[in-house]
């Protein structure tokens, strides 16, 4: 799959996750969807920043300005993801939250905050996807040959396996610093995911 098709596939998957969130039958199902959204969007943003944006910056007219705008959008998304990630969640095996309170105490506030943040995230993602698929991706497809897109697609698939699974809005968002920070963040994220019983990728 070429890089553009791979990124579009990610976009469709996240759109489905927003539908899954709205259709979830329980708080536990909604939280599982939220955790999946956090993981998938964090990985998607990291590989775009590491591999797609540097190429676009180099080959597109006004690539610097174009990519700076996309990086600013990513920062907004990462901040929303971080807010979602920091909401209290009950342990999968009990009704006790990590901060010590039992389920039921303040749950309604957490549910409302989660709904608000998911709606905000969906708006951010819809705008970002429209800009990427309507402008950036067609320009990139025109600027590079199919072989380059195919090679980039294979590299993106490989990079997603080791990309950070949590948002890191304060981490570098451009190479080479991103290339050094991403693997460290990935190890830390995966350790946190295991300790918290989060779904694996």
PDB file of C-alpha atoms in Angstrom:
ATOM      1  CA  UNK A   1       0.000   0.000   0.000  1.00  0.00           C
ATOM      2  CA  UNK A   2       1.455   3.385  -0.867  1.00  0.00           C
ATOM      3  CA  UNK A   3       1.947   6.003   1.835  1.00  0.00           C
ATOM      4  CA  UNK A   4      -1.056   8.112   0.889  1.00  0.00           C
ATOM      5  CA  UNK A   5      -3.413   5.138   0.849  1.00  0.00           C
ATOM      6  CA  UNK A   6      -2.003   3.961   4.183  1.00  0.00           C
ATOM      7  CA  UNK A   7      -2.613   7.368   5.775  1.00  0.00           C
ATOM      8  CA  UNK A   8      -6.136   7.505   4.328  1.00  0.00           C
ATOM      9  CA  UNK A   9      -6.773   4.035   5.759  1.00  0.00           C
ATOM     10  CA  UNK A  10      -5.741   5.379   9.180  1.00  0.00           C
ATOM     11  CA  UNK A  11      -8.164   8.279   8.728  1.00  0.00           C
ATOM     12  CA  UNK A  12     -11.062   5.927   7.931  1.00  0.00           C
ATOM     13  CA  UNK A  13     -10.209   3.762  10.949  1.00  0.00           C
ATOM     14  CA  UNK A  14     -10.301   6.773  13.295  1.00  0.00           C
ATOM     15  CA  UNK A  15     -13.601   7.933  11.799  1.00  0.00           C
ATOM     16  CA  UNK A  16     -14.987   4.466  12.599  1.00  0.00           C
ATOM     17  CA  UNK A  17     -13.652   4.722  16.153  1.00  0.00           C
ATOM     18  CA  UNK A  18     -15.612   7.943  16.678  1.00  0.00           C
ATOM     19  CA  UNK A  19     -18.752   6.106  15.516  1.00  0.00           C
ATOM     20  CA  UNK A  20     -17.881   3.213  17.866  1.00  0.00           C
ATOM     21  CA  UNK A  21     -17.560   5.660  20.756  1.00  0.00           C
ATOM     22  CA  UNK A  22     -21.018   7.095  20.124  1.00  0.00           C
ATOM     23  CA  UNK A  23     -22.488   3.590  19.830  1.00  0.00           C
ATOM     24  CA  UNK A  24     -20.760   2.064  22.861  1.00  0.00           C
ATOM     25  CA  UNK A  25     -23.148   0.386  25.287  1.00  0.00           C
ATOM     26  CA  UNK A  26     -21.173   0.959  28.485  1.00  0.00           C
ATOM     27  CA  UNK A  27     -18.629   3.232  30.124  1.00  0.00           C
ATOM     28  CA  UNK A  28     -16.034   0.459  29.888  1.00  0.00           C
ATOM     29  CA  UNK A  29     -16.608   0.114  26.121  1.00  0.00           C
ATOM     30  CA  UNK A  30     -16.385   3.882  25.655  1.00  0.00           C
ATOM     31  CA  UNK A  31     -13.105   3.998  27.576  1.00  0.00           C
ATOM     32  CA  UNK A  32     -11.687   1.130  25.494  1.00  0.00           C
ATOM     33  CA  UNK A  33     -12.511   3.128  22.349  1.00  0.00           C
ATOM     34  CA  UNK A  34     -10.901   6.250  23.853  1.00  0.00           C
ATOM     35  CA  UNK A  35      -7.721   4.297  24.611  1.00  0.00           C
ATOM     36  CA  UNK A  36      -7.657   2.936  21.060  1.00  0.00           C
ATOM     37  CA  UNK A  37      -8.138   6.440  19.624  1.00  0.00           C
ATOM     38  CA  UNK A  38      -5.294   7.764  21.791  1.00  0.00           C
ATOM     39  CA  UNK A  39      -2.975   4.970  20.666  1.00  0.00           C
ATOM     40  CA  UNK A  40      -3.805   5.090  16.956  1.00  0.00           C
ATOM     41  CA  UNK A  41      -3.696   8.875  16.617  1.00  0.00           C
ATOM     42  CA  UNK A  42      -0.462   9.108  18.610  1.00  0.00           C
ATOM     43  CA  UNK A  43       1.213   6.567  16.338  1.00  0.00           C
ATOM     44  CA  UNK A  44      -0.225   8.166  13.193  1.00  0.00           C
ATOM     45  CA  UNK A  45       1.008  11.642  14.173  1.00  0.00           C
ATOM     46  CA  UNK A  46       4.474  10.361  15.076  1.00  0.00           C
ATOM     47  CA  UNK A  47       5.082   8.589  11.756  1.00  0.00           C
ATOM     48  CA  UNK A  48       3.674  11.508   9.761  1.00  0.00           C
ATOM     49  CA  UNK A  49       5.998  13.897  11.568  1.00  0.00           C
ATOM     50  CA  UNK A  50       8.981  11.585  11.220  1.00  0.00           C
ATOM     51  CA  UNK A  51       8.605  10.505   7.597  1.00  0.00           C
ATOM     52  CA  UNK A  52       5.827  12.184   5.604  1.00  0.00           C
ATOM     53  CA  UNK A  53       6.185  15.808   6.640  1.00  0.00           C
ATOM     54  CA  UNK A  54       9.960  16.002   6.017  1.00  0.00           C
ATOM     55  CA  UNK A  55       9.415  14.672   2.487  1.00  0.00           C
ATOM     56  CA  UNK A  56       6.545  17.096   1.852  1.00  0.00           C
ATOM     57  CA  UNK A  57       8.580  19.986   3.242  1.00  0.00           C
ATOM     58  CA  UNK A  58      11.331  19.162   0.763  1.00  0.00           C
ATOM     59  CA  UNK A  59       9.329  18.493  -2.430  1.00  0.00           C
ATOM     60  CA  UNK A  60       6.341  20.856  -2.227  1.00  0.00           C
ATOM     61  CA  UNK A  61       6.361  24.502  -3.211  1.00  0.00           C
ATOM     62  CA  UNK A  62       5.847  26.403   0.053  1.00  0.00           C
ATOM     63  CA  UNK A  63       6.431  23.060   1.802  1.00  0.00           C
ATOM     64  CA  UNK A  64       7.839  24.739   4.908  1.00  0.00           C
ATOM     65  CA  UNK A  65       4.708  26.829   5.485  1.00  0.00           C
ATOM     66  CA  UNK A  66       2.379  23.959   4.555  1.00  0.00           C
ATOM     67  CA  UNK A  67       3.993  21.564   7.030  1.00  0.00           C
ATOM     68  CA  UNK A  68       4.254  24.162   9.780  1.00  0.00           C
ATOM     69  CA  UNK A  69       0.457  24.509   9.588  1.00  0.00           C
ATOM     70  CA  UNK A  70       0.006  20.739   9.826  1.00  0.00           C
ATOM     71  CA  UNK A  71       2.388  20.551  12.784  1.00  0.00           C
ATOM     72  CA  UNK A  72       0.356  23.252  14.544  1.00  0.00           C
ATOM     73  CA  UNK A  73      -2.784  21.159  13.981  1.00  0.00           C
ATOM     74  CA  UNK A  74      -0.986  18.090  15.340  1.00  0.00           C
ATOM     75  CA  UNK A  75      -0.085  20.040  18.479  1.00  0.00           C
ATOM     76  CA  UNK A  76      -3.753  20.819  19.132  1.00  0.00           C
ATOM     77  CA  UNK A  77      -4.675  17.164  18.620  1.00  0.00           C
ATOM     78  CA  UNK A  78      -1.872  15.999  20.935  1.00  0.00           C
ATOM     79  CA  UNK A  79      -3.045  18.332  23.685  1.00  0.00           C
ATOM     80  CA  UNK A  80      -6.589  16.986  23.409  1.00  0.00           C
ATOM     81  CA  UNK A  81      -5.270  13.402  23.398  1.00  0.00           C
ATOM     82  CA  UNK A  82      -3.197  14.154  26.496  1.00  0.00           C
ATOM     83  CA  UNK A  83      -6.266  15.557  28.294  1.00  0.00           C
ATOM     84  CA  UNK A  84      -8.171  12.355  27.418  1.00  0.00           C
ATOM     85  CA  UNK A  85      -5.244  10.192  28.510  1.00  0.00           C
ATOM     86  CA  UNK A  86      -5.055  11.932  31.889  1.00  0.00           C
ATOM     87  CA  UNK A  87      -8.715  11.444  32.810  1.00  0.00           C
ATOM     88  CA  UNK A  88      -9.218   8.980  35.669  1.00  0.00           C
ATOM     89  CA  UNK A  89     -10.231   5.488  34.606  1.00  0.00           C
ATOM     90  CA  UNK A  90     -11.282   2.516  36.684  1.00  0.00           C
ATOM     91  CA  UNK A  91      -8.889  -0.391  36.729  1.00  0.00           C
ATOM     92  CA  UNK A  92     -10.109  -3.123  34.370  1.00  0.00           C
ATOM     93  CA  UNK A  93     -10.323  -5.585  37.260  1.00  0.00           C
ATOM     94  CA  UNK A  94     -12.039  -3.409  39.868  1.00  0.00           C
ATOM     95  CA  UNK A  95     -14.150  -0.318  40.317  1.00  0.00           C
ATOM     96  CA  UNK A  96     -11.301   1.592  41.963  1.00  0.00           C
ATOM     97  CA  UNK A  97      -9.647   4.440  40.091  1.00  0.00           C
ATOM     98  CA  UNK A  98      -5.871   5.004  40.184  1.00  0.00           C
ATOM     99  CA  UNK A  99      -6.383   8.070  42.393  1.00  0.00           C
ATOM    100  CA  UNK A 100      -8.048   5.830  44.998  1.00  0.00           C
ATOM    101  CA  UNK A 101     -11.713   6.745  44.695  1.00  0.00           C
ATOM    102  CA  UNK A 102     -14.327   4.080  44.060  1.00  0.00           C
ATOM    103  CA  UNK A 103     -16.445   3.990  40.939  1.00  0.00           C
ATOM    104  CA  UNK A 104     -19.509   6.164  41.249  1.00  0.00           C
ATOM    105  CA  UNK A 105     -17.780   9.105  42.923  1.00  0.00           C
ATOM    106  CA  UNK A 106     -17.558  11.790  40.242  1.00  0.00           C
ATOM    107  CA  UNK A 107     -18.054   9.317  37.394  1.00  0.00           C
ATOM    108  CA  UNK A 108     -20.643  11.561  35.742  1.00  0.00           C
ATOM    109  CA  UNK A 109     -18.126  14.412  35.581  1.00  0.00           C
ATOM    110  CA  UNK A 110     -15.533  12.111  34.004  1.00  0.00           C
ATOM    111  CA  UNK A 111     -18.085  10.891  31.456  1.00  0.00           C
ATOM    112  CA  UNK A 112     -19.024  14.484  30.579  1.00  0.00           C
ATOM    113  CA  UNK A 113     -15.370  15.512  30.265  1.00  0.00           C
ATOM    114  CA  UNK A 114     -14.690  12.496  28.069  1.00  0.00           C
ATOM    115  CA  UNK A 115     -17.672  13.277  25.826  1.00  0.00           C
ATOM    116  CA  UNK A 116     -16.598  16.920  25.524  1.00  0.00           C
ATOM    117  CA  UNK A 117     -12.983  16.030  24.720  1.00  0.00           C
ATOM    118  CA  UNK A 118     -13.986  13.343  22.215  1.00  0.00           C
ATOM    119  CA  UNK A 119     -16.270  15.828  20.435  1.00  0.00           C
ATOM    120  CA  UNK A 120     -13.439  18.388  20.374  1.00  0.00           C
ATOM    121  CA  UNK A 121     -11.006  15.761  19.077  1.00  0.00           C
ATOM    122  CA  UNK A 122     -13.430  14.684  16.370  1.00  0.00           C
ATOM    123  CA  UNK A 123     -13.750  18.299  15.143  1.00  0.00           C
ATOM    124  CA  UNK A 124      -9.953  18.695  15.122  1.00  0.00           C
ATOM    125  CA  UNK A 125      -9.476  15.430  13.242  1.00  0.00           C
ATOM    126  CA  UNK A 126     -12.211  16.172  10.689  1.00  0.00           C
ATOM    127  CA  UNK A 127     -10.591  19.531   9.870  1.00  0.00           C
ATOM    128  CA  UNK A 128      -7.109  18.029   9.700  1.00  0.00           C
ATOM    129  CA  UNK A 129      -8.203  15.117   7.500  1.00  0.00           C
ATOM    130  CA  UNK A 130     -10.062  17.454   5.132  1.00  0.00           C
ATOM    131  CA  UNK A 131      -6.935  19.582   4.731  1.00  0.00           C
ATOM    132  CA  UNK A 132      -4.611  16.601   4.311  1.00  0.00           C
ATOM    133  CA  UNK A 133      -6.795  14.673   1.890  1.00  0.00           C
ATOM    134  CA  UNK A 134      -8.015  17.756   0.017  1.00  0.00           C
ATOM    135  CA  UNK A 135      -4.706  19.564  -0.329  1.00  0.00           C
ATOM    136  CA  UNK A 136      -1.534  17.965   1.053  1.00  0.00           C
ATOM    137  CA  UNK A 137      -1.966  14.433  -0.267  1.00  0.00           C
ATOM    138  CA  UNK A 138      -2.861  15.419  -3.857  1.00  0.00           C
ATOM    139  CA  UNK A 139       0.118  17.802  -3.963  1.00  0.00           C
ATOM    140  CA  UNK A 140       2.412  15.110  -2.576  1.00  0.00           C
ATOM    141  CA  UNK A 141       1.146  12.521  -5.061  1.00  0.00           C
ATOM    142  CA  UNK A 142       1.851  14.957  -7.875  1.00  0.00           C
ATOM    143  CA  UNK A 143       5.326  15.862  -6.558  1.00  0.00           C
ATOM    144  CA  UNK A 144       6.792  12.348  -6.155  1.00  0.00           C
ATOM    145  CA  UNK A 145       6.700   9.157  -8.204  1.00  0.00           C
ATOM    146  CA  UNK A 146       4.767   6.007  -7.325  1.00  0.00           C
ATOM    147  CA  UNK A 147       7.903   4.113  -6.325  1.00  0.00           C
ATOM    148  CA  UNK A 148       8.688   6.745  -3.704  1.00  0.00           C
ATOM    149  CA  UNK A 149       5.141   6.524  -2.324  1.00  0.00           C
ATOM    150  CA  UNK A 150       5.316   2.711  -2.236  1.00  0.00           C
ATOM    151  CA  UNK A 151       8.672   2.757  -0.412  1.00  0.00           C
ATOM    152  CA  UNK A 152       7.373   5.371   2.007  1.00  0.00           C
ATOM    153  CA  UNK A 153       4.271   3.243   2.626  1.00  0.00           C
ATOM    154  CA  UNK A 154       6.397   0.238   3.569  1.00  0.00           C
ATOM    155  CA  UNK A 155       8.550   2.427   5.819  1.00  0.00           C
ATOM    156  CA  UNK A 156       5.442   3.871   7.515  1.00  0.00           C
ATOM    157  CA  UNK A 157       4.039   0.397   8.231  1.00  0.00           C
ATOM    158  CA  UNK A 158       7.331  -0.616   9.822  1.00  0.00           C
ATOM    159  CA  UNK A 159       7.668   2.645  11.790  1.00  0.00           C
ATOM    160  CA  UNK A 160       4.147   2.351  13.236  1.00  0.00           C
ATOM    161  CA  UNK A 161       5.231  -0.805  15.078  1.00  0.00           C
ATOM    162  CA  UNK A 162       7.682   1.221  17.174  1.00  0.00           C
ATOM    163  CA  UNK A 163       5.936   4.597  17.246  1.00  0.00           C
ATOM    164  CA  UNK A 164       4.855   6.111  20.578  1.00  0.00           C
ATOM    165  CA  UNK A 165       1.383   4.969  21.624  1.00  0.00           C
ATOM    166  CA  UNK A 166       0.650   7.994  23.817  1.00  0.00           C
ATOM    167  CA  UNK A 167       0.594  11.734  23.071  1.00  0.00           C
ATOM    168  CA  UNK A 168       3.792  13.664  23.779  1.00  0.00           C
ATOM    169  CA  UNK A 169       3.020  17.319  23.007  1.00  0.00           C
ATOM    170  CA  UNK A 170       6.321  18.500  24.480  1.00  0.00           C
ATOM    171  CA  UNK A 171       8.468  16.084  22.464  1.00  0.00           C
ATOM    172  CA  UNK A 172      10.241  17.233  19.306  1.00  0.00           C
ATOM    173  CA  UNK A 173       8.074  17.080  16.182  1.00  0.00           C
ATOM    174  CA  UNK A 174      10.774  17.262  13.515  1.00  0.00           C
ATOM    175  CA  UNK A 175      13.769  15.068  12.672  1.00  0.00           C
ATOM    176  CA  UNK A 176      16.437  14.435  13.779  1.00  0.00           C
ATOM    177  CA  UNK A 177      15.346  15.053  17.395  1.00  0.00           C
ATOM    178  CA  UNK A 178      12.038  13.247  16.797  1.00  0.00           C
ATOM    179  CA  UNK A 179      13.895  10.213  15.439  1.00  0.00           C
ATOM    180  CA  UNK A 180      15.828   9.970  18.689  1.00  0.00           C
ATOM    181  CA  UNK A 181      12.910  10.710  21.037  1.00  0.00           C
ATOM    182  CA  UNK A 182      10.280   8.443  19.449  1.00  0.00           C
ATOM    183  CA  UNK A 183      11.858   5.056  20.338  1.00  0.00           C
ATOM    184  CA  UNK A 184      12.368   6.121  23.956  1.00  0.00           C
ATOM    185  CA  UNK A 185       8.774   7.337  24.171  1.00  0.00           C
ATOM    186  CA  UNK A 186       7.614   4.054  22.622  1.00  0.00           C
ATOM    187  CA  UNK A 187       9.329   1.935  25.288  1.00  0.00           C
ATOM    188  CA  UNK A 188       7.917   4.137  28.063  1.00  0.00           C
ATOM    189  CA  UNK A 189       4.423   4.099  26.528  1.00  0.00           C
ATOM    190  CA  UNK A 190       4.355   0.328  26.098  1.00  0.00           C
ATOM    191  CA  UNK A 191       5.480  -0.194  29.691  1.00  0.00           C
ATOM    192  CA  UNK A 192       2.695   2.134  30.917  1.00  0.00           C
ATOM    193  CA  UNK A 193       0.193   0.347  28.662  1.00  0.00           C
ATOM    194  CA  UNK A 194       1.124  -3.036  30.139  1.00  0.00           C
ATOM    195  CA  UNK A 195       0.974  -1.785  33.722  1.00  0.00           C
ATOM    196  CA  UNK A 196      -2.441  -0.219  33.135  1.00  0.00           C
ATOM    197  CA  UNK A 197      -3.812  -3.211  31.230  1.00  0.00           C
ATOM    198  CA  UNK A 198      -4.413  -1.252  28.033  1.00  0.00           C
ATOM    199  CA  UNK A 199      -5.035  -3.033  24.745  1.00  0.00           C
ATOM    200  CA  UNK A 200      -1.928  -3.868  22.743  1.00  0.00           C
ATOM    201  CA  UNK A 201      -1.302  -3.087  19.105  1.00  0.00           C
TER     202      UNK A 201
END
